[in-house]
Amino acid sequence: MSTNFSFWNMACQQLDLVAKRMDLDPNIHAKMRHCQRALVVSVPIRMDDGSVKVFEGYRVQHNSERGPTKGGVRYHPGVTLDEVKALAMLMTWKCAVVGLPYGGAKGGIVCDPAGMSLGEIERMTRRYTSEISIIIGPAKDIPAPDVNTNPQVMSWMMDTYSMTVGYSVPGVVTGKPVEIGGSQGRMDATGRGVATVLIAASERLGLHPAQSTVAVQGFGNVGSSAAKFLHGKGFKVVGVSDVGGGLFNPRGLDIPALLAHVKKNPKKRLEGFGGGEYVGDHDAANARLLAMPVDILAPCALENQITAENAGAVKAKIIVEGANGPTTPEADEILSKAGVVVVPDILANAGGVTVSYFEWVQDLQSNFWDEEDVNRSLDRLMMRSFQDVYDVAAREKCDLRMAAQILAVSRVAKASALRGIYP
Ligand code: GLU
């Protein structure tokens, strides 16, 4: 990743393009270009060796005009305030595009969880939660998992918040285990949603699953479950990558066997799997993966992956963004000229926050749904949202990213106009 890349500037640049295209009220546009609230916290914890280490954490709420704010928390050495602000803005658009009654937020801690013990991660999570507890809550801002956070981390967040207020508050975070108020289907929700919109997009282009090849960048929660669903639908997954490297097999990877391998591998990596050619160099594997002669490319890792430098090498017909912000606006332009259809992040990966919303509703009502009900509601909402975006694209004669943003920004703008400015 180039060091001068600003994800926040990129998110604002995308907003400016949309604002211009839809002739957005400049006062509302100006408001949207700022985050409503950003909290920077220091997170001192005792490490296992007895020393004290201080981590930096953030929680940013971009816009709450459509409801309480919502968004994940990521643990990564590359986390910055700039990045978290951008991700919070993307959450505002994401919730609006699928019609959830939320605004956008995001959180993060600058840390490398791979080098920390479980106890250290627990103490860091609890202290971070305590520090941000002044601005989160089931009616205010509801965190969830993101890069390197999981149901266990959400359990600690829920417990810490509950201990502070003196009673159990399951609705304060989503992505929890089902035993403490989590939802059926949440773990697979983002990957399932990615697969649903991808299938809808491929149908429009006349691609058939059984004849289509896919490359998936990232094999975390999103990439691995997207690969699982696509494999199950008959797509041939010919390349995948993770932080360690990439795995390639032109005849198609045996995804269920690969998932089993990663699950039992102590480092949870692709390395060591027999059913493909393994490239153990992260950068080389990613360069090869992004340029594979496949029908579909699914970037499901981090932002700023498909850029002006490598977009020209993309051979896929469809890109479906499982990650947030994987494609820069410059790359978008190159891809669009080359006729590549990009299903944008705010639509493609909205399955996660959608089932988070279902989880929150179940928690508030103490009334829990079957997995079938969750999946049916998710599929219906993803399909309807894809169609809504597709219709805007046809009406406005624009690409799917512009269409999704027009839909999202117009919904937020309407709420903003109705509520007016306080005082
Ligand atoms: N971190 C996920 C995202 O980027 C999920 C957010 C949520 O469930 O609130 O969409």
XYZ file of C-alpha atoms and ligand atoms in Angstrom:
433
model
C 0.000 0.000 0.000
C 1.448 3.368 -0.947
C 2.164 5.452 2.141
C 0.526 8.659 0.914
C -2.822 6.979 0.241
C -5.628 8.655 2.222
C -8.717 6.474 2.426
C -10.678 9.423 3.858
C -9.762 11.604 0.855
C -10.789 8.767 -1.437
C -14.173 8.426 0.294
C -14.715 12.209 0.042
C -13.656 12.151 -3.610
C -16.277 9.454 -4.299
C -18.902 11.515 -2.439
C -17.987 14.629 -4.463
C -18.465 12.730 -7.729
C -21.912 11.569 -6.629
C -22.892 14.993 -5.279
C -22.008 16.584 -8.596
C -23.868 13.987 -10.609
C -27.061 14.216 -8.534
C -26.890 17.984 -8.006
C -26.883 17.544 -4.246
C -27.760 20.519 -2.042
C -24.315 22.027 -1.212
C -25.243 22.512 2.458
C -26.098 18.838 2.858
C -23.001 17.864 0.881
C -20.828 19.951 3.225
C -22.314 18.216 6.264
C -21.746 14.769 4.770
C -18.067 15.575 4.177
C -17.504 15.591 7.953
C -17.774 12.959 10.649
C -20.264 13.823 13.368
C -18.092 12.547 16.208
C -14.627 10.959 16.547
C -13.119 9.677 19.767
C -9.414 8.876 20.118
C -8.568 6.755 23.151
C -5.422 5.342 24.660
C -5.631 1.730 25.698
C -3.004 0.832 28.305
C -2.831 -2.860 29.166
C -0.585 -5.127 31.154
C 1.210 -7.508 28.781
C 1.948 -11.108 29.783
C 5.577 -10.223 30.595
C 4.442 -7.674 33.209
C 5.204 -4.559 31.171
C 2.535 -1.993 30.255
C 1.874 -1.262 26.600
C -0.316 1.585 25.401
C -2.318 1.078 22.209
C -4.213 3.771 20.343
C -7.896 3.213 19.542
C -10.633 5.078 17.693
C -14.412 5.157 17.421
C -15.874 7.379 14.745
C -19.557 8.115 14.091
C -20.033 9.589 10.659
C -23.743 10.357 10.491
C -26.745 9.454 12.669
C -29.541 11.127 10.727
C -31.177 7.814 9.758
C -30.781 6.175 13.167
C -28.199 4.936 15.667
C -24.765 4.448 14.166
C -23.414 1.014 13.295
C -20.117 -0.469 12.208
C -17.322 -2.863 13.019
C -14.116 -2.645 15.021
C -10.844 -3.682 13.385
C -7.560 -4.725 14.984
C -4.682 -4.135 12.577
C -1.226 -2.517 12.597
C -2.296 -0.302 9.667
C -5.319 1.242 11.420
C -5.358 5.071 11.356
C -7.931 7.722 12.237
C -8.073 8.591 8.518
C -8.975 4.989 7.676
C -11.580 4.649 10.434
C -13.260 7.901 9.353
C -13.485 6.632 5.767
C -14.877 3.282 6.885
C -17.461 5.085 9.044
C -18.599 7.111 6.031
C -18.860 3.925 3.939
C -21.050 2.402 6.686
C -23.456 5.370 6.372
C -23.867 4.649 2.649
C -23.997 0.885 3.165
C -26.819 1.030 5.720
C -28.733 3.484 3.535
C -28.361 1.496 0.313
C -29.943 -1.615 1.836
C -32.469 0.458 3.807
C -31.371 -0.282 7.383
C -32.413 2.340 9.984
C -28.821 3.141 10.915
C -26.098 5.674 10.323
C -22.442 4.739 9.892
C -19.654 4.264 12.420
C -16.369 2.393 12.685
C -13.752 1.614 15.285
C -10.249 0.276 15.423
C -7.130 -0.290 17.477
C -3.598 0.007 16.093
C -2.171 -3.371 17.087
C -0.992 -6.679 15.675
C -3.242 -9.327 17.227
C -1.204 -12.116 15.562
C 1.628 -11.283 17.968
C -0.558 -11.090 21.100
C -1.841 -13.737 23.520
C -5.558 -14.305 24.028
C -5.305 -12.723 27.491
C -3.654 -9.604 26.058
C -6.339 -9.319 23.374
C -9.039 -9.700 26.034
C -7.547 -6.971 28.255
C -7.094 -4.652 25.267
C -10.697 -5.251 24.155
C -12.105 -4.618 27.636
C -10.140 -1.416 28.199
C -11.024 -0.131 24.716
C -14.726 -0.886 25.331
C -14.595 0.875 28.659
C -12.992 3.932 27.025
C -15.585 4.149 24.224
C -18.540 3.212 26.471
C -19.408 6.907 26.784
C -20.505 7.000 23.142
C -21.742 3.441 22.409
C -24.984 1.756 23.457
C -27.916 -0.099 21.864
C -29.706 3.178 21.084
C -26.550 5.140 20.235
C -23.840 3.243 18.378
C -23.543 -0.533 17.989
C -20.097 -2.045 17.249
C -19.582 -5.365 15.434
C -16.750 -7.529 14.084
C -14.455 -6.370 11.285
C -10.876 -7.294 10.270
C -9.289 -9.505 13.012
C -12.203 -9.270 15.448
C -14.661 -12.113 16.025
C -17.540 -13.399 18.209
C -15.200 -13.859 21.198
C -14.095 -10.230 21.006
C -17.762 -9.192 20.760
C -18.524 -11.297 23.869
C -15.869 -9.367 25.844
C -17.223 -6.055 24.573
C -20.773 -6.999 25.537
C -19.637 -8.215 28.953
C -17.549 -5.110 29.685
C -20.361 -2.739 28.747
C -22.885 -4.823 30.734
C -20.655 -4.894 33.837
C -20.352 -1.101 33.664
C -24.102 -0.465 33.539
C -24.919 -3.321 35.928
C -27.147 -5.527 33.750
C -26.837 -7.548 30.535
C -27.150 -5.480 27.369
C -26.922 -7.901 24.432
C -27.985 -5.171 21.949
C -24.832 -3.101 22.503
C -22.801 -5.122 19.976
C -23.616 -7.563 17.170
C -21.720 -10.553 15.853
C -21.926 -12.238 19.270
C -22.104 -16.010 19.762
C -25.731 -17.280 19.759
C -25.415 -18.307 23.424
C -25.372 -14.650 24.507
C -27.819 -13.109 22.069
C -26.067 -13.548 18.722
C -28.012 -14.367 15.574
C -28.090 -17.555 13.585
C -26.412 -16.976 10.243
C -24.289 -13.949 11.272
C -20.908 -15.656 10.753
C -21.678 -16.446 7.109
C -23.827 -13.397 6.400
C -21.282 -11.225 4.570
C -20.032 -14.088 2.375
C -23.569 -15.220 1.673
C -24.550 -11.683 0.652
C -21.464 -11.384 -1.598
C -22.465 -14.626 -3.336
C -26.097 -13.511 -3.706
C -25.310 -10.211 -5.439
C -22.574 -11.838 -7.494
C -25.011 -14.423 -8.821
C -27.532 -11.667 -9.587
C -24.844 -9.687 -11.449
C -23.584 -12.733 -13.392
C -27.129 -13.549 -14.502
C -27.465 -10.060 -15.961
C -24.232 -10.646 -17.923
C -25.291 -14.110 -19.067
C -22.601 -15.986 -17.106
C -23.443 -19.459 -15.838
C -22.054 -20.626 -12.486
C -20.900 -24.002 -13.774
C -18.806 -22.362 -16.502
C -17.501 -19.433 -14.455
C -14.177 -19.069 -12.698
C -13.510 -16.968 -9.599
C -10.451 -15.570 -7.794
C -10.888 -14.514 -4.159
C -8.446 -12.133 -2.446
C -8.459 -12.699 1.326
C -9.484 -15.814 3.201
C -10.806 -14.346 6.437
C -14.457 -14.314 7.460
C -15.666 -12.732 4.204
C -13.396 -14.376 1.608
C -13.633 -17.878 3.019
C -17.383 -17.909 3.297
C -17.863 -16.241 -0.115
C -15.634 -18.977 -1.596
C -17.691 -21.622 0.217
C -21.028 -20.333 -1.136
C -19.714 -19.831 -4.666
C -18.159 -23.306 -4.727
C -21.503 -24.657 -3.494
C -23.293 -22.910 -6.376
C -20.985 -24.548 -8.927
C -18.476 -21.737 -9.548
C -14.872 -22.874 -10.000
C -12.660 -21.036 -7.474
C -9.220 -21.097 -9.143
C -7.259 -18.759 -6.878
C -7.362 -17.531 -3.271
C -4.922 -15.555 -1.142
C -4.304 -14.620 2.488
C -1.736 -12.618 4.472
C 0.883 -15.323 3.894
C 0.530 -15.932 0.150
C -1.735 -17.419 -2.516
C -3.040 -20.750 -3.705
C -3.773 -21.491 -7.347
C -5.394 -24.363 -9.205
C -6.728 -23.857 -12.743
C -8.930 -26.965 -12.369
C -10.619 -25.446 -9.308
C -9.724 -25.594 -5.612
C -11.519 -28.050 -3.345
C -12.970 -25.309 -1.098
C -14.514 -27.559 1.615
C -11.138 -29.347 1.991
C -9.326 -26.003 2.065
C -11.675 -24.654 4.751
C -11.007 -27.766 6.849
C -7.246 -27.287 6.343
C -7.334 -23.623 7.433
C -9.481 -24.467 10.456
C -7.008 -27.009 11.799
C -3.873 -25.112 10.783
C -2.540 -23.397 13.969
C -1.875 -20.119 12.099
C -5.205 -20.397 10.222
C -3.357 -20.011 6.928
C -3.637 -21.459 3.408
C 0.003 -22.608 3.528
C 0.504 -26.376 3.580
C -2.617 -27.256 1.574
C -1.900 -29.963 -0.977
C -4.596 -29.254 -3.581
C -2.953 -26.380 -5.457
C 0.229 -24.469 -6.233
C 1.189 -22.344 -3.210
C 3.053 -19.044 -3.669
C 4.488 -17.976 -0.317
C 5.141 -14.335 -1.180
C 2.246 -12.038 -0.276
C 2.879 -9.331 -2.890
C 3.702 -11.722 -5.731
C 0.666 -13.893 -4.922
C -1.652 -10.884 -4.871
C -0.306 -9.444 -8.112
C -0.874 -12.813 -9.778
C -4.320 -13.256 -8.233
C -5.622 -9.841 -9.321
C -4.469 -10.439 -12.902
C -5.852 -13.970 -13.247
C -7.829 -14.764 -16.420
C -11.049 -15.365 -14.476
C -14.670 -14.336 -14.999
C -15.063 -12.966 -11.499
C -12.668 -11.309 -9.067
C -13.721 -10.919 -5.435
C -11.395 -8.674 -3.396
C -12.303 -9.602 0.196
C -9.270 -8.280 2.120
C -8.409 -4.609 2.684
C -8.811 -1.223 0.995
C -6.620 0.189 -1.800
C -5.880 -3.083 -3.596
C -7.007 -2.350 -7.172
C -5.288 0.901 -8.055
C -4.220 2.930 -11.113
C -1.047 0.773 -11.180
C -2.652 -2.655 -11.472
C -6.218 -2.052 -12.735
C -5.065 -2.408 -16.332
C -3.952 -5.972 -15.607
C -7.407 -7.103 -14.376
C -8.943 -9.637 -16.757
C -12.140 -10.416 -14.844
C -15.530 -9.410 -16.293
C -17.046 -8.743 -12.867
C -15.475 -7.465 -9.652
C -17.495 -7.995 -6.504
C -16.152 -6.027 -3.555
C -16.315 -8.132 -0.394
C -13.828 -5.732 1.245
C -14.475 -2.079 2.027
C -12.814 0.298 -0.429
C -10.646 -2.183 -2.390
C -10.848 -0.124 -5.626
C -9.609 3.462 -5.962
C -11.549 6.013 -8.080
C -8.657 6.056 -10.618
C -8.868 2.277 -10.928
C -12.653 2.535 -11.277
C -12.208 4.721 -14.322
C -9.774 2.289 -15.944
C -12.062 -0.665 -15.216
C -15.135 1.108 -16.486
C -13.386 1.949 -19.795
C -12.424 -1.712 -20.082
C -16.071 -2.734 -19.577
C -15.526 -4.434 -16.212
C -18.669 -4.450 -14.055
C -17.886 -3.530 -10.440
C -20.441 -4.497 -7.782
C -19.513 -1.907 -5.126
C -18.636 -2.629 -1.506
C -21.564 -0.710 -0.006
C -23.907 -3.135 -1.764
C -21.788 -6.293 -2.138
C -20.711 -6.670 1.484
C -23.865 -5.323 3.135
C -24.967 -8.828 4.147
C -22.913 -8.588 7.340
C -24.497 -5.430 8.682
C -27.900 -6.659 7.514
C -27.751 -9.719 9.748
C -26.241 -7.482 12.457
C -29.450 -5.480 12.196
C -31.495 -8.689 12.497
C -29.423 -9.602 15.562
C -30.042 -6.197 17.175
C -33.793 -6.459 16.508
C -33.834 -9.968 18.038
C -31.912 -8.709 21.094
C -34.217 -5.725 21.628
C -37.268 -7.998 21.419
C -35.694 -11.032 23.177
C -37.245 -13.073 20.400
C -34.890 -15.218 18.326
C -35.271 -16.436 14.738
C -34.444 -19.743 13.042
C -31.474 -19.816 10.693
C -33.852 -20.330 7.770
C -35.758 -17.163 8.619
C -32.518 -15.188 8.895
C -31.186 -16.475 5.582
C -34.472 -15.983 3.762
C -34.740 -12.384 4.992
C -31.092 -11.726 4.098
C -31.422 -13.178 0.581
C -34.584 -11.183 -0.049
C -33.053 -7.916 1.126
C -29.829 -8.415 -0.858
C -31.743 -9.294 -4.023
C -34.089 -6.334 -3.625
C -31.171 -3.963 -2.988
C -29.287 -5.278 -6.032
C -32.387 -4.666 -8.172
C -32.848 -1.154 -6.708
C -29.232 -0.286 -7.563
C -29.510 -1.899 -10.994
C -32.645 0.171 -11.746
C -30.927 3.418 -10.726
C -27.949 2.501 -12.940
C -30.289 1.929 -15.900
C -32.227 5.138 -15.254
C -29.148 7.309 -14.695
C -26.996 5.511 -17.288
C -24.160 5.090 -14.803
C -22.142 2.271 -13.260
C -23.273 0.317 -10.199
C -21.015 2.222 -7.763
C -22.428 5.568 -8.838
C -25.959 4.100 -8.718
C -25.500 2.639 -5.223
C -24.095 5.938 -3.987
C -26.862 7.989 -5.597
C -29.410 5.776 -3.837
C -27.592 5.945 -0.496
C -26.739 9.645 -0.561
C -30.264 10.608 -1.611
C -31.744 8.642 1.308
C -29.380 10.275 3.803
C -29.957 13.693 2.200
C -33.710 13.286 2.596
C -33.338 12.448 6.287
C -30.953 15.355 6.706
C -33.366 17.813 5.071
C -36.295 16.568 7.147
C -34.431 16.832 10.422
C -32.810 20.170 9.660
C -29.915 21.654 11.584
C -29.910 21.877 15.371
C -30.264 24.433 16.938
N -17.648 -4.769 9.711
C -18.742 -5.112 8.853
C -18.843 -4.136 7.697
O -17.879 -3.515 7.323
C -20.032 -5.310 9.602
C -20.542 -4.130 10.362
C -21.723 -4.457 11.278
O -22.187 -5.588 11.289
O -22.152 -3.534 11.969
O -19.858 -4.033 7.064
